[in-house]
mmCIF file of C-alpha atoms and ligand atoms in Angstrom:
data_model
loop_
_atom_site.group_PDB
_atom_site.id
_atom_site.type_symbol
_atom_site.label_atom_id
_atom_site.label_comp_id
_atom_site.label_asym_id
_atom_site.label_seq_id
_atom_site.Cartn_x
_atom_site.Cartn_y
_atom_site.Cartn_z
ATOM 1 C CA MET A 6 0.352 -16.238 16.735
ATOM 2 C CA THR A 7 -2.923 -18.095 16.411
ATOM 3 C CA ASP A 8 -3.494 -20.867 13.902
ATOM 4 C CA LYS A 9 -5.348 -18.421 11.632
ATOM 5 C CA THR A 10 -2.028 -17.062 10.360
ATOM 6 C CA GLY A 11 -2.023 -17.029 6.569
ATOM 7 C CA GLU A 12 -5.822 -16.919 6.314
ATOM 8 C CA VAL A 13 -6.982 -14.557 3.558
ATOM 9 C CA VAL A 14 -8.545 -11.419 5.047
ATOM 10 C CA LEU A 15 -8.917 -9.177 2.003
ATOM 11 C CA GLU A 16 -9.086 -10.095 -1.673
ATOM 12 C CA VAL A 17 -8.680 -7.432 -4.308
ATOM 13 C CA ASP A 18 -9.900 -8.594 -7.689
ATOM 14 C CA GLY A 19 -9.448 -6.679 -10.950
ATOM 15 C CA LEU A 20 -9.739 -3.313 -9.227
ATOM 16 C CA SER A 21 -9.689 -0.174 -11.408
ATOM 17 C CA LYS A 22 -10.164 3.502 -10.661
ATOM 18 C CA HIS A 23 -10.454 6.143 -13.366
ATOM 19 C CA PHE A 24 -10.864 9.769 -12.313
ATOM 20 C CA PRO A 25 -12.776 11.936 -14.816
ATOM 21 C CA VAL A 26 -10.834 14.950 -16.080
ATOM 22 C CA ARG A 27 -12.725 18.226 -16.203
ATOM 23 C CA ARG A 28 -13.158 19.347 -19.809
ATOM 24 C CA LYS A 29 -11.982 22.807 -20.784
ATOM 25 C CA GLY A 30 -11.710 24.984 -23.905
ATOM 26 C CA ARG A 31 -12.583 23.178 -27.131
ATOM 27 C CA GLU A 32 -13.114 19.923 -25.273
ATOM 28 C CA LEU A 33 -16.382 21.369 -23.960
ATOM 29 C CA LEU A 34 -17.740 21.188 -27.502
ATOM 30 C CA THR A 35 -16.992 17.490 -27.882
ATOM 31 C CA ARG A 36 -18.693 14.604 -26.161
ATOM 32 C CA LYS A 37 -15.422 12.873 -25.442
ATOM 33 C CA ALA A 38 -14.811 12.526 -21.697
ATOM 34 C CA ARG A 39 -11.243 11.887 -20.604
ATOM 35 C CA SER A 40 -10.090 10.239 -17.416
ATOM 36 C CA VAL A 41 -6.947 9.550 -15.414
ATOM 37 C CA HIS A 42 -6.366 5.783 -15.360
ATOM 38 C CA ALA A 43 -4.987 5.853 -11.815
ATOM 39 C CA VAL A 44 -5.410 2.116 -11.134
ATOM 40 C CA ASP A 45 -6.126 -0.639 -13.640
ATOM 41 C CA ASP A 46 -6.885 -4.299 -13.028
ATOM 42 C CA VAL A 47 -5.113 -4.633 -9.684
ATOM 43 C CA SER A 48 -5.453 -7.990 -7.896
ATOM 44 C CA PHE A 49 -3.798 -9.234 -4.721
ATOM 45 C CA THR A 50 -4.638 -10.644 -1.299
ATOM 46 C CA LEU A 51 -3.851 -9.630 2.263
ATOM 47 C CA ARG A 52 -3.370 -12.438 4.783
ATOM 48 C CA ARG A 53 -3.378 -12.609 8.549
ATOM 49 C CA GLY A 54 0.065 -12.268 10.085
ATOM 50 C CA HIS A 55 1.545 -11.068 6.770
ATOM 51 C CA VAL A 56 2.836 -7.716 5.560
ATOM 52 C CA THR A 57 2.392 -7.064 1.848
ATOM 53 C CA ALA A 58 4.406 -4.156 0.493
ATOM 54 C CA MET A 59 3.105 -2.173 -2.472
ATOM 55 C CA VAL A 60 6.061 -0.402 -4.043
ATOM 56 C CA GLY A 61 6.200 2.155 -6.835
ATOM 57 C CA GLU A 62 7.223 5.692 -7.634
ATOM 58 C CA SER A 63 5.072 8.758 -7.087
ATOM 59 C CA GLY A 64 1.883 8.672 -9.153
ATOM 60 C CA SER A 65 1.909 4.904 -9.718
ATOM 61 C CA GLY A 66 -1.482 4.539 -8.023
ATOM 62 C CA LYS A 67 -0.472 3.187 -4.598
ATOM 63 C CA SER A 68 -2.479 5.666 -2.517
ATOM 64 C CA THR A 69 -5.494 5.237 -4.778
ATOM 65 C CA VAL A 70 -5.395 1.481 -4.084
ATOM 66 C CA ALA A 71 -5.243 2.180 -0.328
ATOM 67 C CA ARG A 72 -8.110 4.638 -0.555
ATOM 68 C CA LEU A 73 -10.196 2.141 -2.533
ATOM 69 C CA LEU A 74 -9.514 -0.486 0.132
ATOM 70 C CA ALA A 75 -10.454 1.997 2.864
ATOM 71 C CA GLN A 76 -13.742 2.673 0.979
ATOM 72 C CA LEU A 77 -12.768 6.332 0.536
ATOM 73 C CA HIS A 78 -13.138 5.950 -3.247
ATOM 74 C CA HIS A 79 -15.677 3.961 -5.188
ATOM 75 C CA PRO A 80 -14.012 1.624 -7.737
ATOM 76 C CA THR A 81 -14.647 2.080 -11.448
ATOM 77 C CA SER A 82 -14.637 -1.714 -11.752
ATOM 78 C CA GLY A 83 -13.477 -4.803 -9.895
ATOM 79 C CA GLU A 84 -14.238 -5.852 -6.378
ATOM 80 C CA ILE A 85 -12.901 -6.062 -2.842
ATOM 81 C CA ARG A 86 -13.920 -8.980 -0.617
ATOM 82 C CA LEU A 87 -13.505 -9.162 3.141
ATOM 83 C CA HIS A 88 -13.482 -12.808 4.234
ATOM 84 C CA GLY A 89 -14.919 -13.701 0.854
ATOM 85 C CA LYS A 90 -17.820 -11.243 1.103
ATOM 86 C CA ARG A 91 -18.250 -8.303 -1.187
ATOM 87 C CA VAL A 92 -19.263 -4.916 0.233
ATOM 88 C CA ASN A 93 -21.582 -3.131 -2.137
ATOM 89 C CA VAL A 94 -23.966 -1.078 -0.041
ATOM 90 C CA ARG A 95 -22.435 1.986 1.582
ATOM 91 C CA GLY A 96 -23.689 2.581 5.095
ATOM 92 C CA GLY A 97 -25.172 -0.894 5.583
ATOM 93 C CA ARG A 98 -24.204 -3.276 8.413
ATOM 94 C CA ARG A 99 -21.646 -5.084 6.274
ATOM 95 C CA PHE A 100 -20.093 -1.771 5.249
ATOM 96 C CA ARG A 101 -19.767 -0.646 8.887
ATOM 97 C CA GLU A 102 -18.181 -3.948 9.787
ATOM 98 C CA TYR A 103 -15.764 -3.540 6.867
ATOM 99 C CA VAL A 104 -14.633 -0.047 7.911
ATOM 100 C CA ARG A 105 -14.089 -1.312 11.446
ATOM 101 C CA GLN A 106 -12.022 -4.288 10.341
ATOM 102 C CA VAL A 107 -9.958 -2.440 7.737
ATOM 103 C CA GLN A 108 -8.200 0.579 9.232
ATOM 104 C CA MET A 109 -5.997 3.110 7.499
ATOM 105 C CA ILE A 110 -2.853 4.810 8.799
ATOM 106 C CA PHE A 111 -1.949 7.939 6.855
ATOM 107 C CA GLN A 112 1.407 9.318 5.899
ATOM 108 C CA ASP A 113 1.100 12.557 7.858
ATOM 109 C CA PRO A 114 0.376 12.009 11.548
ATOM 110 C CA PHE A 115 0.061 15.789 12.036
ATOM 111 C CA GLY A 116 -2.709 16.033 9.449
ATOM 112 C CA SER A 117 -4.557 12.947 10.633
ATOM 113 C CA LEU A 118 -4.837 13.991 14.308
ATOM 114 C CA ASN A 119 -7.049 16.928 15.258
ATOM 115 C CA PRO A 120 -4.766 19.562 16.879
ATOM 116 C CA VAL A 121 -7.452 20.779 19.306
ATOM 117 C CA HIS A 122 -8.000 17.355 20.865
ATOM 118 C CA THR A 123 -5.889 15.281 23.223
ATOM 119 C CA VAL A 124 -4.669 11.723 22.806
ATOM 120 C CA ARG A 125 -7.418 10.658 25.228
ATOM 121 C CA TYR A 126 -10.101 12.173 22.975
ATOM 122 C CA HIS A 127 -8.773 10.513 19.807
ATOM 123 C CA LEU A 128 -8.495 7.066 21.369
ATOM 124 C CA THR A 129 -11.775 7.243 23.304
ATOM 125 C CA ARG A 130 -13.602 8.238 20.134
ATOM 126 C CA SER A 131 -12.171 5.311 18.226
ATOM 127 C CA LEU A 132 -13.086 2.847 21.002
ATOM 128 C CA ARG A 133 -16.621 4.274 21.249
ATOM 129 C CA ILE A 134 -17.359 4.471 17.496
ATOM 130 C CA HIS A 135 -16.336 0.871 17.042
ATOM 131 C CA GLY A 136 -18.166 -0.382 20.133
ATOM 132 C CA ASN A 137 -15.016 -1.321 22.054
ATOM 133 C CA ALA A 138 -15.514 0.959 25.082
ATOM 134 C CA ASN A 139 -17.959 -1.215 26.990
ATOM 135 C CA GLY A 140 -15.654 -2.368 29.779
ATOM 136 C CA ASN A 141 -13.212 -0.248 31.749
ATOM 137 C CA LEU A 142 -12.426 2.695 29.432
ATOM 138 C CA GLU A 143 -9.373 3.863 31.373
ATOM 139 C CA GLU A 144 -7.926 0.373 31.223
ATOM 140 C CA ALA A 145 -8.626 0.130 27.463
ATOM 141 C CA LEU A 146 -6.862 3.465 26.870
ATOM 142 C CA ARG A 147 -3.833 2.347 28.888
ATOM 143 C CA GLU A 148 -3.708 -0.877 26.924
ATOM 144 C CA LEU A 149 -3.815 0.903 23.559
ATOM 145 C CA LEU A 150 -0.951 3.216 24.510
ATOM 146 C CA THR A 151 1.083 0.320 25.883
ATOM 147 C CA ARG A 152 0.544 -1.629 22.649
ATOM 148 C CA VAL A 153 2.161 1.170 20.671
ATOM 149 C CA GLN A 154 4.937 1.474 23.240
ATOM 150 C CA LEU A 155 3.922 4.906 24.551
ATOM 151 C CA THR A 156 4.714 4.096 28.156
ATOM 152 C CA PRO A 157 4.000 4.934 30.860
ATOM 153 C CA PRO A 158 0.552 5.722 29.344
ATOM 154 C CA GLU A 159 -0.210 8.518 31.824
ATOM 155 C CA ARG A 160 2.695 10.504 30.372
ATOM 156 C CA TYR A 161 0.939 10.666 26.973
ATOM 157 C CA ILE A 162 -2.803 10.326 27.539
ATOM 158 C CA ASP A 163 -3.587 14.017 28.119
ATOM 159 C CA LYS A 164 -1.125 15.447 25.607
ATOM 160 C CA PHE A 165 -2.130 17.402 22.508
ATOM 161 C CA PRO A 166 -0.648 16.386 19.131
ATOM 162 C CA HIS A 167 1.719 19.403 19.074
ATOM 163 C CA GLU A 168 3.251 18.248 22.372
ATOM 164 C CA LEU A 169 4.391 14.980 20.773
ATOM 165 C CA SER A 170 7.186 14.177 18.330
ATOM 166 C CA GLY A 171 6.368 12.948 14.801
ATOM 167 C CA GLY A 172 7.084 9.339 15.783
ATOM 168 C CA GLN A 173 4.900 9.605 18.899
ATOM 169 C CA ARG A 174 2.072 11.108 16.845
ATOM 170 C CA GLN A 175 2.274 8.260 14.356
ATOM 171 C CA ARG A 176 2.117 5.807 17.284
ATOM 172 C CA VAL A 177 -1.054 7.559 18.509
ATOM 173 C CA ALA A 178 -2.512 7.251 14.983
ATOM 174 C CA ILE A 179 -1.697 3.533 15.054
ATOM 175 C CA ALA A 180 -3.265 3.199 18.537
ATOM 176 C CA ARG A 181 -6.384 4.913 17.222
ATOM 177 C CA ALA A 182 -6.578 2.381 14.386
ATOM 178 C CA LEU A 183 -6.127 -0.449 16.904
ATOM 179 C CA GLY A 184 -9.036 0.977 18.927
ATOM 180 C CA ALA A 185 -11.308 -0.488 16.239
ATOM 181 C CA ASN A 186 -9.872 -3.954 16.888
ATOM 182 C CA PRO A 187 -9.125 -4.366 13.169
ATOM 183 C CA GLU A 188 -7.977 -7.355 11.143
ATOM 184 C CA ALA A 189 -6.215 -5.362 8.448
ATOM 185 C CA LEU A 190 -4.136 -2.178 8.504
ATOM 186 C CA LEU A 191 -3.528 -0.065 5.408
ATOM 187 C CA ALA A 192 -0.332 1.845 6.084
ATOM 188 C CA ASP A 193 0.199 4.480 3.373
ATOM 189 C CA GLU A 194 3.848 5.593 3.566
ATOM 190 C CA PRO A 195 3.619 5.446 7.385
ATOM 191 C CA VAL A 196 7.216 6.515 8.009
ATOM 192 C CA SER A 197 8.119 8.701 5.041
ATOM 193 C CA MET A 198 7.371 11.947 6.897
ATOM 194 C CA LEU A 199 9.291 10.894 9.998
ATOM 195 C CA ASP A 200 12.917 11.526 10.858
ATOM 196 C CA VAL A 201 15.141 8.828 9.388
ATOM 197 C CA SER A 202 16.367 7.977 12.888
ATOM 198 C CA ILE A 203 12.913 6.962 14.142
ATOM 199 C CA ARG A 204 11.536 5.221 11.046
ATOM 200 C CA LEU A 205 12.883 1.843 11.999
ATOM 201 C CA GLY A 206 11.225 2.043 15.438
ATOM 202 C CA VAL A 207 7.783 2.611 13.876
ATOM 203 C CA LEU A 208 8.281 -0.181 11.311
ATOM 204 C CA ASN A 209 9.395 -2.522 14.090
ATOM 205 C CA LEU A 210 6.274 -1.596 16.041
ATOM 206 C CA LEU A 211 4.074 -2.463 13.037
ATOM 207 C CA ARG A 212 5.882 -5.756 12.652
ATOM 208 C CA ASP A 213 5.418 -6.516 16.326
ATOM 209 C CA LEU A 214 1.677 -5.753 16.018
ATOM 210 C CA LYS A 215 1.428 -7.958 12.961
ATOM 211 C CA GLU A 216 2.837 -10.843 14.986
ATOM 212 C CA ARG A 217 1.067 -10.257 18.285
ATOM 213 C CA LEU A 218 -2.353 -9.357 16.863
ATOM 214 C CA ASN A 219 -2.061 -11.483 13.715
ATOM 215 C CA LEU A 220 -2.879 -8.476 11.537
ATOM 216 C CA ALA A 221 -2.851 -8.335 7.763
ATOM 217 C CA ILE A 222 -0.882 -5.236 6.756
ATOM 218 C CA LEU A 223 -0.627 -3.424 3.428
ATOM 219 C CA TYR A 224 2.562 -1.372 3.549
ATOM 220 C CA ILE A 225 2.698 1.287 0.843
ATOM 221 C CA THR A 226 6.101 2.727 0.078
ATOM 222 C CA HIS A 227 8.336 4.088 -2.654
ATOM 223 C CA ASP A 228 11.338 2.633 -0.801
ATOM 224 C CA ILE A 229 11.901 -0.877 -2.116
ATOM 225 C CA ALA A 230 14.762 -1.470 0.342
ATOM 226 C CA SER A 231 12.358 -1.092 3.281
ATOM 227 C CA ALA A 232 10.021 -3.616 1.635
ATOM 228 C CA ARG A 233 12.762 -6.239 1.795
ATOM 229 C CA TYR A 234 13.339 -5.528 5.456
ATOM 230 C CA PHE A 235 9.754 -5.235 6.570
ATOM 231 C CA ALA A 236 7.378 -7.099 4.234
ATOM 232 C CA ASP A 237 6.759 -10.799 3.642
ATOM 233 C CA ASP A 238 5.453 -10.221 0.102
ATOM 234 C CA THR A 239 6.007 -7.367 -2.318
ATOM 235 C CA VAL A 240 4.003 -6.171 -5.308
ATOM 236 C CA VAL A 241 5.369 -3.528 -7.657
ATOM 237 C CA MET A 242 3.162 -0.884 -9.306
ATOM 238 C CA TYR A 243 3.971 1.071 -12.435
ATOM 239 C CA ALA A 244 1.599 3.658 -13.922
ATOM 240 C CA GLY A 245 -1.458 2.104 -12.272
ATOM 241 C CA TRP A 246 -0.549 -1.508 -13.131
ATOM 242 C CA MET A 247 0.934 -4.294 -11.063
ATOM 243 C CA VAL A 248 4.076 -5.407 -12.856
ATOM 244 C CA GLU A 249 5.658 -7.906 -10.451
ATOM 245 C CA GLY A 250 4.908 -9.786 -7.266
ATOM 246 C CA GLY A 251 6.310 -12.478 -5.030
ATOM 247 C CA ASP A 252 7.999 -12.913 -1.699
ATOM 248 C CA SER A 253 9.970 -9.810 -0.753
ATOM 249 C CA GLU A 254 13.363 -11.467 -0.686
ATOM 250 C CA THR A 255 12.940 -12.758 -4.248
ATOM 251 C CA VAL A 256 11.413 -9.572 -5.695
ATOM 252 C CA THR A 257 14.125 -7.369 -4.198
ATOM 253 C CA GLN A 258 17.076 -9.702 -4.763
ATOM 254 C CA LYS A 259 16.110 -11.263 -8.086
ATOM 255 C CA PRO A 260 13.878 -8.618 -9.677
ATOM 256 C CA ALA A 261 12.423 -9.908 -12.916
ATOM 257 C CA HIS A 262 10.540 -6.982 -14.429
ATOM 258 C CA PRO A 263 12.741 -4.322 -16.060
ATOM 259 C CA TYR A 264 10.867 -1.666 -14.053
ATOM 260 C CA THR A 265 11.608 -3.375 -10.720
ATOM 261 C CA GLN A 266 15.249 -3.556 -11.786
ATOM 262 C CA LEU A 267 15.119 0.178 -12.486
ATOM 263 C CA LEU A 268 13.580 0.887 -9.068
ATOM 264 C CA ILE A 269 16.325 -1.060 -7.335
ATOM 265 C CA ASP A 270 19.051 0.541 -9.428
ATOM 266 C CA SER A 271 17.769 4.012 -8.665
ATOM 267 C CA ALA A 272 17.810 3.454 -4.889
ATOM 268 C CA PRO A 273 20.961 5.237 -3.699
ATOM 269 C CA ASP A 274 23.806 2.758 -3.182
ATOM 270 C CA PRO A 275 27.352 4.108 -3.488
ATOM 271 C CA ASP A 276 28.791 0.572 -3.602
ATOM 272 C CA ARG A 277 26.871 -0.490 -6.682
ATOM 273 C CA PRO A 278 28.130 0.545 -10.131
ATOM 274 C CA PRO A 279 25.453 1.691 -12.610
ATOM 275 C CA ARG A 280 24.063 -1.055 -14.858
ATOM 276 C CA ALA A 281 24.969 -1.083 -18.517
ATOM 277 C CA ASP A 282 21.272 -1.093 -19.464
ATOM 278 C CA GLU A 283 20.347 1.800 -17.156
ATOM 279 C CA VAL A 284 16.809 3.069 -17.923
ATOM 280 C CA GLY A 285 15.926 6.732 -18.318
ATOM 281 C CA GLY A 286 12.725 8.622 -19.024
ATOM 282 C CA GLU A 287 9.575 9.486 -17.169
ATOM 283 C CA PRO A 288 6.363 7.604 -16.302
ATOM 284 C CA PRO A 289 3.699 7.936 -19.026
ATOM 285 C CA SER A 290 0.559 10.057 -19.060
ATOM 286 C CA LEU A 291 -2.255 8.255 -17.276
ATOM 287 C CA ILE A 292 -4.840 10.077 -19.380
ATOM 288 C CA ARG A 293 -3.590 8.388 -22.542
ATOM 289 C CA PRO A 294 -1.514 5.460 -21.229
ATOM 290 C CA PRO A 295 0.694 3.645 -23.767
ATOM 291 C CA GLN A 296 -0.819 0.674 -25.557
ATOM 292 C CA GLY A 297 0.425 -2.754 -24.574
ATOM 293 C CA CYS A 298 2.815 -2.756 -21.616
ATOM 294 C CA ARG A 299 2.776 0.655 -19.910
ATOM 295 C CA PHE A 300 6.530 0.448 -19.352
ATOM 296 C CA ASN A 301 7.326 -0.134 -23.042
ATOM 297 C CA PRO A 302 8.417 3.465 -23.883
ATOM 298 C CA ARG A 303 11.186 3.209 -21.247
ATOM 299 C CA CYS A 304 12.044 -0.453 -21.397
ATOM 300 C CA PRO A 305 15.558 -1.395 -22.581
ATOM 301 C CA HIS A 306 14.263 -4.829 -23.701
ATOM 302 C CA VAL A 307 11.187 -3.593 -25.567
ATOM 303 C CA MET A 308 9.889 -5.896 -28.349
ATOM 304 C CA ALA A 309 7.210 -5.299 -30.991
ATOM 305 C CA ARG A 310 4.642 -7.270 -28.995
ATOM 306 C CA CYS A 311 5.148 -5.044 -25.915
ATOM 307 C CA LYS A 312 3.740 -2.072 -27.841
ATOM 308 C CA THR A 313 0.465 -3.721 -28.718
ATOM 309 C CA GLU A 314 -0.331 -6.575 -26.337
ATOM 310 C CA LEU A 315 -0.765 -6.327 -22.613
ATOM 311 C CA PRO A 316 1.503 -8.867 -20.911
ATOM 312 C CA PRO A 317 -0.252 -11.304 -18.552
ATOM 313 C CA ARG A 318 1.279 -12.367 -15.222
ATOM 314 C CA LEU A 319 3.933 -14.922 -16.084
ATOM 315 C CA GLU A 320 5.597 -17.177 -13.542
ATOM 316 C CA ILE A 321 9.331 -16.764 -13.042
ATOM 317 C CA GLY A 322 11.891 -19.468 -12.365
ATOM 318 C CA ASP A 323 11.883 -21.703 -9.335
ATOM 319 C CA GLU A 324 10.507 -19.370 -6.677
ATOM 320 C CA PRO A 325 6.841 -20.254 -6.067
ATOM 321 C CA GLY A 326 4.524 -17.269 -6.334
ATOM 322 C CA HIS A 327 7.051 -15.063 -8.166
ATOM 323 C CA TRP A 328 5.546 -13.495 -11.302
ATOM 324 C CA ALA A 329 6.127 -10.602 -13.670
ATOM 325 C CA ALA A 330 3.770 -9.046 -16.212
ATOM 326 C CA CYS A 331 6.421 -8.973 -18.920
ATOM 327 C CA TRP A 332 6.668 -10.615 -22.346
ATOM 328 C CA LEU A 333 10.325 -11.442 -21.673
ATOM 329 C CA TYR A 334 9.095 -14.361 -19.600
ATOM 330 C CA ALA A 335 6.816 -15.841 -22.243
ATOM 331 C CA ASP A 336 7.988 -19.329 -23.235
ATOM 332 C CA ASP A 337 8.648 -18.347 -26.836
ATOM 333 C CA VAL A 338 11.082 -15.498 -26.057
ATOM 334 C CA GLU A 339 14.844 -15.809 -25.935
ATOM 335 C CA LYS A 340 15.959 -13.973 -22.786
ATOM 336 C CA PRO A 341 18.479 -11.150 -23.217
ATOM 337 C CA ALA A 342 21.622 -11.514 -21.061
ATOM 338 C CA ALA A 343 20.742 -8.525 -18.851
ATOM 339 C CA VAL A 344 17.488 -10.168 -17.759
ATOM 340 C CA GLY A 345 19.120 -13.484 -16.989
ATOM 341 C CA SER A 346 21.618 -11.715 -14.721
ATOM 342 C CA ALA A 347 19.029 -9.723 -12.797
ATOM 343 C CA GLU A 348 20.166 -10.958 -9.393
ATOM 344 C CA VAL A 349 21.141 -8.065 -7.131
ATOM 345 C CA ALA A 350 24.154 -8.145 -4.887
ATOM 346 C CA GLY A 351 23.735 -7.534 -1.170
HETATM 347 N N1 LIG B 428 -8.974 12.492 -6.688
HETATM 348 C C1 LIG B 428 -8.250 12.449 -7.812
HETATM 349 N N2 LIG B 428 -8.653 13.064 -8.932
HETATM 350 C C2 LIG B 428 -7.948 13.006 -10.077
HETATM 351 N N3 LIG B 428 -6.772 12.351 -10.210
HETATM 352 C C3 LIG B 428 -6.302 11.717 -9.118
HETATM 353 C C4 LIG B 428 -6.995 11.735 -7.867
HETATM 354 N N4 LIG B 428 -6.280 11.001 -6.960
HETATM 355 C C5 LIG B 428 -5.181 10.569 -7.621
HETATM 356 N N5 LIG B 428 -5.203 10.986 -8.897
HETATM 357 C C6 LIG B 428 -4.182 10.707 -9.935
HETATM 358 O O1 LIG B 428 -4.022 9.294 -9.962
HETATM 359 C C7 LIG B 428 -2.661 8.952 -10.180
HETATM 360 C C8 LIG B 428 -2.179 8.041 -9.065
HETATM 361 O O2 LIG B 428 -2.114 8.793 -7.861
HETATM 362 P P1 LIG B 428 -1.738 8.149 -6.443
HETATM 363 O O3 LIG B 428 -1.783 9.252 -5.423
HETATM 364 O O4 LIG B 428 -2.593 6.966 -6.213
HETATM 365 O O5 LIG B 428 -0.248 7.666 -6.681
HETATM 366 P P2 LIG B 428 0.866 7.273 -5.597
HETATM 367 O O6 LIG B 428 1.635 6.156 -6.198
HETATM 368 O O7 LIG B 428 0.229 7.034 -4.284
HETATM 369 O O8 LIG B 428 1.749 8.580 -5.548
HETATM 370 P P3 LIG B 428 2.338 9.327 -4.249
HETATM 371 O O9 LIG B 428 3.394 8.421 -3.704
HETATM 372 O O10 LIG B 428 2.868 10.610 -4.834
HETATM 373 O O11 LIG B 428 1.167 9.535 -3.328
HETATM 374 C C9 LIG B 428 -1.899 10.280 -10.269
HETATM 375 O O12 LIG B 428 -1.744 10.604 -11.632
HETATM 376 C C10 LIG B 428 -2.813 11.246 -9.580
HETATM 377 O O13 LIG B 428 -2.636 12.550 -10.090
#
């Protein structure tokens, strides 16, 4: 790794995205416009040589964050800075540089590769679009395939997507992203559509690329166990909000926010008995999200304040950088026993 490891590549600051809801029936007669609060006030950083996992259940806003970072959506508010510089003009030089440096890998490698084109076409196009095909093209193509461990390259270069397995297709999608010579990868559930037996291989490849190319990686997943294995830092999303963050070992082994505890408890583990304060219920409507903490209708530790005031990020215990947006960690609150014993076995 170079000495730039740890350098901030992307800063996300107070990012929100609200999608307008189409009015129907009687709503057409009113002026009131409603919207889905998909992402609200999300802030985090991506650093060189680091994987940051964003964990949360379906609908918590993870993909919307990735799409905002990939410039596929325009934010409602907040900003994204690449090396400290904001991108505000679409199509300008700075925007083109941003979309080269920040590459996205989608969940479905079948959908993201064009079935009528070969691996050669996909990779050549990426190299050309991003101005990286100036030297020996054949050599550059071989190098890309070797980087994603599709070797020998000549076995794969002229194949069509349907001639490859799911794992091989995802490796081609990763090679295509690398063709841009990026600094950051946004990996949105990159292994969830792959066979369980090959998931680890693809995650190990991403980790290897992080180390060899000093990439900043955002790893989006609903599987908190994989975050512990694969990511340096983890942030947890609930109903469009970030509720907890810190280094992955701490967040997964000593979860502080009641929602993170729920996520860990609901991951299948036959050896672990159910907790006494097991949480039920469903995520809230994002059109009319609950006041105060969005988790309050499901929280076993809910207090009056949680229903009216939004909790700020509060530091937890001795682990530097570990925080939870939860009133339980305010100085003036006596902690319930279940929160104090949040440490997870294993
Ligand atoms: N283009 C859109 N228009 C309207 N609502 C949207 C749009 N995209 C996402 N949403 C809504 O925003 C919320 C967050 O969706 P998002 O896909 O970001 O969640 P997610 O955590 O990635 O879920 P999943 O894991 O199922 O993809 C959901 O309620 C979703 O229905």
